[in-house]
Coordinates of C-alpha atoms in Angstrom, one line a residue:
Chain A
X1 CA 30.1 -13.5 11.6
X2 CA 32.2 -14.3 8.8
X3 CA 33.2 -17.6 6.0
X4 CA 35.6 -19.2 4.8
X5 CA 35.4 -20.5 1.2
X6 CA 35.5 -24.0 3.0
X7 CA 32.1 -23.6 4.3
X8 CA 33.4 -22.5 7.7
X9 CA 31.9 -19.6 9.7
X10 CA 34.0 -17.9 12.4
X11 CA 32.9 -15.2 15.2
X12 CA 35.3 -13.8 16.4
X13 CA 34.9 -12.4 20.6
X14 CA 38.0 -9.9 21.4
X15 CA 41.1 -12.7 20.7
X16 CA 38.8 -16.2 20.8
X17 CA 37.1 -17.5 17.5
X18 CA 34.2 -19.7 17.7
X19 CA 34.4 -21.7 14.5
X20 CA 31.7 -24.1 13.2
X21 CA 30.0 -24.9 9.3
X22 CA 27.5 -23.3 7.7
X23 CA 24.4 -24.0 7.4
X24 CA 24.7 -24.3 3.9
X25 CA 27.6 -26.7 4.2
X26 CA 25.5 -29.0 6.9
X27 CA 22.9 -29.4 4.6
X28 CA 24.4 -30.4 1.6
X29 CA 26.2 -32.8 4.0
X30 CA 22.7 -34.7 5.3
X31 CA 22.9 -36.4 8.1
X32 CA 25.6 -35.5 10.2
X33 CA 26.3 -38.8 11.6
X34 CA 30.0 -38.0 13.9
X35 CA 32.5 -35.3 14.5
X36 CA 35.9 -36.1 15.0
X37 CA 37.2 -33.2 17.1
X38 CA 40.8 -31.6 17.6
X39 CA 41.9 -32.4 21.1
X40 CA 42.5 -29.0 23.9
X41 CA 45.7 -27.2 23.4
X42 CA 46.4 -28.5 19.6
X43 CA 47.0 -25.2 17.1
X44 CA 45.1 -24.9 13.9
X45 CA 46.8 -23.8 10.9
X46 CA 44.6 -21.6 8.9
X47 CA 43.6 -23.5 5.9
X48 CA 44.7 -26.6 7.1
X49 CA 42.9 -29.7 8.2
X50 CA 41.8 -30.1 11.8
X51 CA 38.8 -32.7 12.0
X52 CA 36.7 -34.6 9.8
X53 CA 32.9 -34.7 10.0
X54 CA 30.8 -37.8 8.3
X55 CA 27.8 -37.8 7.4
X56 CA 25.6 -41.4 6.8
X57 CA 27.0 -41.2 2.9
X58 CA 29.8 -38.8 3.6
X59 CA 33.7 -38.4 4.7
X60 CA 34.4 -34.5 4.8
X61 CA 37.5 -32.7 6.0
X62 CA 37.1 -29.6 8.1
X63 CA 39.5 -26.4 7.8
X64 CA 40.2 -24.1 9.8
X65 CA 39.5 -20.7 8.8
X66 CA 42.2 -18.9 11.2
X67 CA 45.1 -19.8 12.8
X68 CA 45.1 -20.2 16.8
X69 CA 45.0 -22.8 19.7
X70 CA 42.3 -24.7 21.1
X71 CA 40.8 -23.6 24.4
X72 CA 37.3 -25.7 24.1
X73 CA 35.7 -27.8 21.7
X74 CA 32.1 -28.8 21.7
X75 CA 32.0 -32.1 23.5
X76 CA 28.0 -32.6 22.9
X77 CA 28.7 -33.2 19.7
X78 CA 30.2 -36.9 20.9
X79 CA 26.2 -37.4 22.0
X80 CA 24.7 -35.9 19.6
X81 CA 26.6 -35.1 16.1
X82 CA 23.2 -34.1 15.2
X83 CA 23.1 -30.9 16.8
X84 CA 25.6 -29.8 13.4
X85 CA 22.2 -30.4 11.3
X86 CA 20.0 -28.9 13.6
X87 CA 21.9 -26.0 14.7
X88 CA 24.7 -24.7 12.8
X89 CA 25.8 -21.8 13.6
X90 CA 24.8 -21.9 17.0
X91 CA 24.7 -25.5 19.5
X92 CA 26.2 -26.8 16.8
X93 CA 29.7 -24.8 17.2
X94 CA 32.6 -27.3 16.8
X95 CA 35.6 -25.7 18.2
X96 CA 37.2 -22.0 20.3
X97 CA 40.1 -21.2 19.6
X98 CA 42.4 -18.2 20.7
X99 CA 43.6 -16.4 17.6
X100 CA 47.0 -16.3 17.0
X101 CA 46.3 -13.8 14.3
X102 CA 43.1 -11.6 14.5
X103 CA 44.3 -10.2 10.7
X104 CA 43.0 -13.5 9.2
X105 CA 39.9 -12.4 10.4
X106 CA 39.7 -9.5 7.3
X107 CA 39.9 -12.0 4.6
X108 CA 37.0 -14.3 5.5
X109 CA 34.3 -13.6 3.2
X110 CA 31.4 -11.1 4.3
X111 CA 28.1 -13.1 4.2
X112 CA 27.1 -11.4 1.0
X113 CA 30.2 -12.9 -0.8
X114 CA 29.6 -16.4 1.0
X115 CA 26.4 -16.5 -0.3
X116 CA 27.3 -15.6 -3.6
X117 CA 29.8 -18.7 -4.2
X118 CA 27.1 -21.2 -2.7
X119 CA 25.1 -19.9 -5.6
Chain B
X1 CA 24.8 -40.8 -18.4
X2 CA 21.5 -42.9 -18.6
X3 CA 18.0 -40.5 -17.2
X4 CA 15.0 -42.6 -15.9
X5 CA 11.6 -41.8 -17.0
X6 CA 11.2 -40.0 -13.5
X7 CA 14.2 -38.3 -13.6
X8 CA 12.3 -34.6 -13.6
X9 CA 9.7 -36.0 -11.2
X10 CA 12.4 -36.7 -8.5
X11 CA 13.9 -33.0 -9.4
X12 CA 10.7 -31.4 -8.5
X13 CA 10.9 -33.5 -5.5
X14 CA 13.9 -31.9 -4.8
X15 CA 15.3 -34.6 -4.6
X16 CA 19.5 -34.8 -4.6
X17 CA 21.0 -36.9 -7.7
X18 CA 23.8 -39.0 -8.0
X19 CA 25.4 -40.8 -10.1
X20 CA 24.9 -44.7 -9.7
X21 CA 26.1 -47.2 -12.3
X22 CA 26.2 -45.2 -15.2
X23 CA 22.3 -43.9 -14.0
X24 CA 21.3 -40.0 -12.9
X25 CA 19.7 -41.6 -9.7
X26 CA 17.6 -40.0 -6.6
X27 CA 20.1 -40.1 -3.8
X28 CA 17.9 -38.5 -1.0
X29 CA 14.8 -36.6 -1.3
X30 CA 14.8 -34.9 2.5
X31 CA 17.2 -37.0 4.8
X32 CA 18.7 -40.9 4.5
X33 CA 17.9 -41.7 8.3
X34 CA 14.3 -40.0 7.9
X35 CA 14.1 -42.0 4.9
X36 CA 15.3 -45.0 6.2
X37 CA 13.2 -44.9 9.3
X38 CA 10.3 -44.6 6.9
X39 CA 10.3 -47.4 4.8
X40 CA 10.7 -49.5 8.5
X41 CA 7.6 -47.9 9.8
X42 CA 5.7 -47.1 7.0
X43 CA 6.3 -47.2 3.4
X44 CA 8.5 -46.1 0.7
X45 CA 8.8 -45.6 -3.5
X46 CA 11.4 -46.5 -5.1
X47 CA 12.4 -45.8 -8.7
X48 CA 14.3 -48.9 -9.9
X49 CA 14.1 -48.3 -13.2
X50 CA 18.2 -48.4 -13.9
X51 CA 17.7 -52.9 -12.9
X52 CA 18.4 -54.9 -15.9
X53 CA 15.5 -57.4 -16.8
X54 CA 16.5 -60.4 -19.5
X55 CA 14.3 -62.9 -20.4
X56 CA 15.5 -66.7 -21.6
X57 CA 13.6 -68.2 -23.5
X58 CA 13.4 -71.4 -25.5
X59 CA 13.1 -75.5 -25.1
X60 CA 16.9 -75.3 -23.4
X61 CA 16.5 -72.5 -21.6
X62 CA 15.7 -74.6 -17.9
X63 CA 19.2 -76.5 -18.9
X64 CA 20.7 -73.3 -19.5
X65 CA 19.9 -71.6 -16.2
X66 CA 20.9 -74.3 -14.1
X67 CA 23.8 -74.5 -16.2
X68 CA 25.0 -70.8 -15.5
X69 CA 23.4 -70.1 -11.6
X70 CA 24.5 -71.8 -8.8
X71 CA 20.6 -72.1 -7.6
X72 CA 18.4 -75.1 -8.2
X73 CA 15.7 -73.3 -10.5
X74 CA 14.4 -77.1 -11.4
X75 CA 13.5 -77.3 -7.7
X76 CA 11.4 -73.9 -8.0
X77 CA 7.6 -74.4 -9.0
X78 CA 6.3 -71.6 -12.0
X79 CA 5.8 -68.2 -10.7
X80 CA 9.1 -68.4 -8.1
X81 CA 11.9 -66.2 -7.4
X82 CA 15.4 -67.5 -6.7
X83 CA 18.0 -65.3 -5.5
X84 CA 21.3 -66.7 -6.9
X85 CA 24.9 -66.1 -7.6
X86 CA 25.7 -66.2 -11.0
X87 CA 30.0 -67.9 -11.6
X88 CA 32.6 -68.2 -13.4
X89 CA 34.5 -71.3 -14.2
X90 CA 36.8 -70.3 -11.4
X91 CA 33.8 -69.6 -8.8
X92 CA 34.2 -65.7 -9.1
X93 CA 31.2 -63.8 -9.0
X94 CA 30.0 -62.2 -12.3
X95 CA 26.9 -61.2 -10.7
X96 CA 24.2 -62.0 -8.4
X97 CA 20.3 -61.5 -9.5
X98 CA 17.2 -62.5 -9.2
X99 CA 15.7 -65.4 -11.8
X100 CA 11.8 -65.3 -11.8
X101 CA 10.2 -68.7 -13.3
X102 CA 7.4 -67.9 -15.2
X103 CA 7.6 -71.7 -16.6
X104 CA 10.2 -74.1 -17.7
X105 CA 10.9 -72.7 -21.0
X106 CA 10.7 -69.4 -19.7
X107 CA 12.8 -67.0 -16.7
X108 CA 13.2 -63.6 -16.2
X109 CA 16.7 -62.7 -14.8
X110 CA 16.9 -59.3 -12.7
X111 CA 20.8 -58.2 -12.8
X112 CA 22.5 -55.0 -11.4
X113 CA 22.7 -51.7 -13.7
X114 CA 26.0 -51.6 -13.5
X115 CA 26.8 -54.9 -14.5
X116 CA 23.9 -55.6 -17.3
X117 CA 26.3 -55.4 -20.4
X118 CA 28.5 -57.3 -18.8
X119 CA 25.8 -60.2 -17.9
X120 CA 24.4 -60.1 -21.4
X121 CA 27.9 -61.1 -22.5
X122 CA 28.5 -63.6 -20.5
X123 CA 25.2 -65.4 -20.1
X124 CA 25.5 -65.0 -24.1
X125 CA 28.7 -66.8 -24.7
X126 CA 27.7 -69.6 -22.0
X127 CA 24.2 -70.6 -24.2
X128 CA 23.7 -73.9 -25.9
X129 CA 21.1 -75.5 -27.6
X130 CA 17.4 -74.1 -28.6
X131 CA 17.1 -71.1 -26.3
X132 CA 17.1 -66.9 -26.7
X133 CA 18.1 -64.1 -24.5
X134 CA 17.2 -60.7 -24.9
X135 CA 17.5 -57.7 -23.2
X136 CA 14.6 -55.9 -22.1
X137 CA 15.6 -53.1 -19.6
X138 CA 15.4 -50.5 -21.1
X139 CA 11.5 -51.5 -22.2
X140 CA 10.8 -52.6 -18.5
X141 CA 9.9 -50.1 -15.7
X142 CA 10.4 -51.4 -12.0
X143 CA 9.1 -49.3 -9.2
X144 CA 9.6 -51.4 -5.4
X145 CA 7.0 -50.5 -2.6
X146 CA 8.6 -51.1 0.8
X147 CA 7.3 -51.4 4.4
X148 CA 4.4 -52.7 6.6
X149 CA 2.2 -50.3 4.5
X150 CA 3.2 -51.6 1.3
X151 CA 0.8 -54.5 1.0
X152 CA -2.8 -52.5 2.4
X153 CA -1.6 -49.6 -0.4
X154 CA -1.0 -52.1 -3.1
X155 CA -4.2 -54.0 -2.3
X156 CA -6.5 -50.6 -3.3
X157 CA -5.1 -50.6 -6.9
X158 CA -5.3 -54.5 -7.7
X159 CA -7.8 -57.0 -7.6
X160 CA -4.7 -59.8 -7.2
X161 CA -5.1 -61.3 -3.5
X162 CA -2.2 -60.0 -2.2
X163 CA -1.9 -62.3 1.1
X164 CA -2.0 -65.4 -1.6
X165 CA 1.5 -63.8 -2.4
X166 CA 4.3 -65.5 -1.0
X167 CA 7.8 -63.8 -0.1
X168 CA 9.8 -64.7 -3.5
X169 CA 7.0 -65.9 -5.3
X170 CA 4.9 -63.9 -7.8
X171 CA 2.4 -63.2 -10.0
X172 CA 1.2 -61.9 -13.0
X173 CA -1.6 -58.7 -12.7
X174 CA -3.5 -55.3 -13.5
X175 CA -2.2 -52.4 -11.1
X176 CA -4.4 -49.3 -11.6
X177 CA -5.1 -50.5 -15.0
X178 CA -1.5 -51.3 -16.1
X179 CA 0.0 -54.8 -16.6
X180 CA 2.7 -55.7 -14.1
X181 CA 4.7 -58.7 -12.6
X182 CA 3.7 -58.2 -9.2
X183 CA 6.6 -59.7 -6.6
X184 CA 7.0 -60.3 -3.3
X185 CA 10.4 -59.5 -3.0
X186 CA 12.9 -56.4 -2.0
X187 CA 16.1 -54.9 -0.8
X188 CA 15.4 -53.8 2.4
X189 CA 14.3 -56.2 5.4
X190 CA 11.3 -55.2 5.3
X191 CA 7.7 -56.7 3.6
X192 CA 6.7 -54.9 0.1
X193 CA 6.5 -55.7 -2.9
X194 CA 8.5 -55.0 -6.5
X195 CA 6.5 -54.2 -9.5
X196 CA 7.7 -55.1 -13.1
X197 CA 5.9 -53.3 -16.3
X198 CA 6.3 -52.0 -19.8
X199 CA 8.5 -48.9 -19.4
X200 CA 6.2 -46.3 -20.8
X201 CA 3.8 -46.2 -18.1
X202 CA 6.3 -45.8 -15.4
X203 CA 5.0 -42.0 -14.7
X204 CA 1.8 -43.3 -14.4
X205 CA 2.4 -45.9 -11.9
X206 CA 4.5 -43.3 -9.8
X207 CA 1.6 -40.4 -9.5
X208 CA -0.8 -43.0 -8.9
X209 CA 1.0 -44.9 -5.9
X210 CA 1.6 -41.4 -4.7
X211 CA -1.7 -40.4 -4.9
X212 CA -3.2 -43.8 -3.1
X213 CA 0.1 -43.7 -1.1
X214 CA -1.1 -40.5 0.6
X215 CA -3.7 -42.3 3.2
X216 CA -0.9 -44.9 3.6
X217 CA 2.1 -42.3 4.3
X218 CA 3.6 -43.4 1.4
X219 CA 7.2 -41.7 0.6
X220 CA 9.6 -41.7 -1.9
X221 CA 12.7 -43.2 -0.9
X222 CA 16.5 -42.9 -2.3
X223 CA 19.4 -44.9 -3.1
X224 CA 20.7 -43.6 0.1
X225 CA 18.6 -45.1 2.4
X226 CA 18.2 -47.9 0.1
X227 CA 21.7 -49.1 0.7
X228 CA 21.5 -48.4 5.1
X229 CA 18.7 -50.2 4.7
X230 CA 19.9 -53.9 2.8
X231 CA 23.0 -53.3 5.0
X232 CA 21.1 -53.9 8.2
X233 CA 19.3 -57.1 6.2
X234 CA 22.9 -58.3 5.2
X235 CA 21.7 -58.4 1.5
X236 CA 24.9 -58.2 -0.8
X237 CA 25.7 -54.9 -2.8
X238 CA 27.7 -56.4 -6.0
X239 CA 30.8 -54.2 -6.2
X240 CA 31.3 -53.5 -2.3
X241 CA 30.4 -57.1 -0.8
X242 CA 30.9 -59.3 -4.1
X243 CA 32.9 -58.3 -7.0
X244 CA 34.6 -59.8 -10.0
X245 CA 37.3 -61.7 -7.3
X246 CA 34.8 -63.5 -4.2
X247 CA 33.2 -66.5 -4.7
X248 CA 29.9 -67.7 -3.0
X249 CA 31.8 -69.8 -0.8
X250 CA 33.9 -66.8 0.2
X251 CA 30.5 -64.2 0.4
X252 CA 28.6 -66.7 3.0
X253 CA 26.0 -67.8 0.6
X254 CA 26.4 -71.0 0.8
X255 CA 23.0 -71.3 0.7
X256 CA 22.9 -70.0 -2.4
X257 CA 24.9 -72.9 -4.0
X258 CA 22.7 -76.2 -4.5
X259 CA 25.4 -79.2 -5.2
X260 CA 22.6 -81.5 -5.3
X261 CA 21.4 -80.2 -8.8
X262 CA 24.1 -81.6 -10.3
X263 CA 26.8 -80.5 -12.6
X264 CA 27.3 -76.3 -13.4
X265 CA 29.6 -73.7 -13.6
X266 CA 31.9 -73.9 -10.8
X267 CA 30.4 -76.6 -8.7
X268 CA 33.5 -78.4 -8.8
X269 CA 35.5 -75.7 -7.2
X270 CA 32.7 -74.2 -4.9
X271 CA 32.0 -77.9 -3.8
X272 CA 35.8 -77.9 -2.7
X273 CA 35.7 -74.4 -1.0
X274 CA 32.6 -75.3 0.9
X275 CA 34.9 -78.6 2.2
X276 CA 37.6 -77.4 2.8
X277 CA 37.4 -73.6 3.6
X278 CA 38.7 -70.7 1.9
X279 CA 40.9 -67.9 2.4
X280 CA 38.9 -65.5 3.3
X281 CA 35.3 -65.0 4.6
X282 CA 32.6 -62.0 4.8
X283 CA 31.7 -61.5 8.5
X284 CA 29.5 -58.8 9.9
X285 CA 30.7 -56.5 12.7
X286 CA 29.8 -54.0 14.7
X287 CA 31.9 -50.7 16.0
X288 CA 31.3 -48.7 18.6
X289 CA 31.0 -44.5 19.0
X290 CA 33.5 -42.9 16.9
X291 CA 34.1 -42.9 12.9
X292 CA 31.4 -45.3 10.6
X293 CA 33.5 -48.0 9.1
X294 CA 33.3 -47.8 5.4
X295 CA 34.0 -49.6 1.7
X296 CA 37.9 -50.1 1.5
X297 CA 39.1 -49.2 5.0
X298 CA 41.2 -51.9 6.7
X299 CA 40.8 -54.4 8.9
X300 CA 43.7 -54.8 11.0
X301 CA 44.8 -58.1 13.7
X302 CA 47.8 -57.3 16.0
X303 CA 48.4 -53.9 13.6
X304 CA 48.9 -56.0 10.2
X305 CA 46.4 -55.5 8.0
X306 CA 44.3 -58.9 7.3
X307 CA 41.1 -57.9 5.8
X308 CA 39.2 -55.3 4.0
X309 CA 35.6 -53.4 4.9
X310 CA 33.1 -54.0 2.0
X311 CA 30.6 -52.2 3.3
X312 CA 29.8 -50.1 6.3
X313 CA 27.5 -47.4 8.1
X314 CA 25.7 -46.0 11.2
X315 CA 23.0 -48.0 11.1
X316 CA 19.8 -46.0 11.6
X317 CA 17.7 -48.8 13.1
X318 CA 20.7 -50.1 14.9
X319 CA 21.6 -46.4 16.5
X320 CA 25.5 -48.1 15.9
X321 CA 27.9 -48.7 13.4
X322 CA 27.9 -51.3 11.6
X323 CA 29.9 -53.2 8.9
X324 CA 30.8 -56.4 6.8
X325 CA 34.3 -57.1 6.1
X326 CA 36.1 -60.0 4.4
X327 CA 38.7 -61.8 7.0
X328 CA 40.4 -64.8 7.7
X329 CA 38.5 -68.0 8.9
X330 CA 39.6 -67.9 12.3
X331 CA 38.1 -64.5 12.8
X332 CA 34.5 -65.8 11.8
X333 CA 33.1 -66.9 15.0
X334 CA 30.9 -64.1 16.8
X335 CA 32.6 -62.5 19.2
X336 CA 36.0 -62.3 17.4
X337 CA 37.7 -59.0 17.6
X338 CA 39.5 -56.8 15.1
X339 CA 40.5 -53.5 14.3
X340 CA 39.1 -51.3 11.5
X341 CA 41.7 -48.6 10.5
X342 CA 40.3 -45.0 9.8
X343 CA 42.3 -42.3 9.2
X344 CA 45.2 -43.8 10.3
X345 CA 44.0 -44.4 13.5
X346 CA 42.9 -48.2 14.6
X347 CA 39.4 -48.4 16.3
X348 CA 38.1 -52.0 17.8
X349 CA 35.1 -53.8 16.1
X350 CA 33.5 -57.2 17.3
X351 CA 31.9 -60.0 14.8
X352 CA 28.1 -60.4 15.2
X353 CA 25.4 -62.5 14.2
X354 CA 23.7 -61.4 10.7
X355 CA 21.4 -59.9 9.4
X356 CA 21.7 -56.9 12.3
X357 CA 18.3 -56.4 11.3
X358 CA 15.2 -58.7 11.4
X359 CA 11.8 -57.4 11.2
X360 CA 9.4 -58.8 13.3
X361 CA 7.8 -62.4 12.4
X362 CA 10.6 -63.8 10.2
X363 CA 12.5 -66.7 11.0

């Protein structure tokens, strides 16, 4: 697993990336209250927008940490935007997408250097 | 920025701080909807200490209040609390607070933080006659204790009867020793009460009511859930539902604005809003799945834009989102429809009846 300065973790399985937040970011956020998700078959832009998550206080924009197109997103989420809280880096995965460029994938941040600028 | 007495207390809590009119304020201490849910169920601590407290004094001071609030504080007997809007000539809103009567030479007047110096000003400049107002907020500690626990918790530190307390009426007592204006009154739907008392004993108070608060499940609570949790009672947040621009007419408290006292500031123009309608009205609304409305988004009819959110949230209690927006009259009635724009995108929302939130066994 990898991160994205953003607060984004990727793993990435042969040419798909599962993408979510870190657990760090979801608990700075609190509550995590609803998810707006891309839609199947839109391309993310590395380091561009591509949904928004709120929290009961709090509007935040989500990047995406590589570039690719998206072959599922996490459609519990619409039940239960909780599962972002709860889970992180696991139930609470947001979107897969197929990489467009598995290169982008070297300058994510090891989790040692992640941790370091949460510090 | 201004630092409470319990600022490191709320620290050690772990508690997350923000920023709130010009105060270093608790925000949340674990989670808003846990906190929120609490203070519903159980009971929760509030440190209030960034309220303003004034007192007006003096043989003109009854003639003076009535003159400046839009509340009949003549009709009030000693030892009430009137919530009340408080105008300019042109009805505007400078702020609206609480005015304890102690008796009729003397009121307390409970304003927002934000506004204080602003409300010392004005009240200043509107004073006539044989009367003084001083400001004592920064002497004057306020802790709130919310929820169907609050009153069995307070009970073991007081020998005041408690039950003998009405809601907005108050009284004058020892706490664990301490001297406080002890007042039925609160910001969050639910029963509790609001304790007043010279600011130096304010970390006292705190470790005591936790340390009774424990067989009660007593928690501390944050602005956070402090704001879901007056949403869902529809009590006003000056600078989101009321600002220097609405009138009381405008805000739906009406009721807040007695033309049968006579003469004050504003009745003339209120009394004409109140006749003949005004531009513009706060409704309360309610969305469903999808984005929280929220403070400034806009309210849409037919994709032109005829309103404005003031405030808005997913309403714990509620399990929906929920809002109050300011619209034209003929969108008032409940079951008018709207949009609510977010992110560009417009999402439907329906008017419903206020406060979304009652507790059980109020009218």
């Amino acid at each position: 697993m990898k991160f994205s300065k953003e607060h984004e973790w990727v793993k990435l399985e042969g040419d798909t990336a599962i993408i979510g937040i870190t657990d760090y970011a979801a608990h700075q956020l609190g509550d995590i209250v609803f998810v707006e998700l891309p839609n199947k078959g839109s391309k993310l832009e590395v380091n561009k927008v591509f949904g928004t998550i709120e929290s009961v206080k709090t509007v935040s924009d989500v990047f995406a940490p590589m570039t690719g197109e998206v072959i599922e997103v996490n459609d519990e989420l619409d039940a239960n935007p909780a599962l972002v809280n709860e889970d992180p880096t696991g139930n609470g995965w947001i979107v897969k997408i197929k990489v467009s460029n598995p290169n982008e994938y070297d300058q994510l941040l090891d989790e040692a250097a992640y941790k370091a600028i949460c510090e | 920025m201004k630092k409470t007495p319990l600022c490191q207390v709320h620290e050690a809590l772990g508690a997350r701080m923000v920023e709130f009119g010009g105060w270093y304020m608790p925000v949340q201490y674990t989670s808003i909807i846990e906190e929120h849910n609490h203070v519903r169920t159980k009971c929760g601590m509030f440190d209030l200490f960034h309220m303003g407290e004034f007192w007006l004094t003096g043989p003109d001071a009854m003639k003076n209040v009535q003159k400046i609030v839009t509340q009949d504080i003549e009709a009030l007997s000693d030892r009430q609390i009137a919530y009340t809007p408080m105008c300019r000539p042109d009805g505007t809103i400078v702020d609206d607070l609480l005015v304890y009567r102690w008796t009729d030479t003397e009121f307390m007047l409970v304003v927002n933080a934000s506004n204080e110096l602003k409300d010392f000003d004005w009240i200043n400049h509107q004073l006539e006659g044989n009367v003084r107002l001083a400001n004592e907020s920064a002497n004057t500690g306020l802790i709130a204790v919310q929820g169907p626990n609050a009153e069995a918790l307070l009970q073991k530190l007081t020998r005041q009867r408690l039950k003998s307390i009405k809601f907005y009426w108050f009284t004058a007592g020892k706490v664990s020793g301490i001297d406080c204006i002890i007042s039925r009154t609160g910001y969050t739907g639910e029963d509790g009460f609001e304790l007043y008392f010279n600011a130096e004993h304010t970390e006292y108070l705190w470790s005591v009511l936790t340390e009774k608060g424990k067989e009660f499940d007593l928690k501390p609570i944050g602005l956070g859930a402090r704001d879901t949790l007056r949403l869902e009672a529809r009590l006003m947040l000056y600078g989101n539902d009321l600002n220097d621009t609405t009138t009381p007419i405008e805000a739906n408290l009406g009721w807040t604005v007695k033309f049968a006292k006579g003469q004050f500031t504003a009745s003339e123009i209120l009394k004409h809003q109140k006749d003949n309608g005004t531009e513009r009205i706060l409704v309360g609304f309610e969305m469903g799945k999808g984005p929280a409305p929220r403070h400034g988004y806009p309210v849409l009819k037919d994709g032109k834009q005829i309103g404005e959110v003031t405030s808005g949230t997913m309403s714990p209690t509620l399990k929906k989102n929920i809002g109050l927006a300011y619209v034209a009259p003929t969108l008032k009635e409940i079951g008018s429809t709207f949009d609510v724009e977010v992110r560009g995108k417009a999402y439907p929302a329906t008017v419903i009846e206020t406060p979304f939130y009652k507790r059980e066994g109020t009218k």
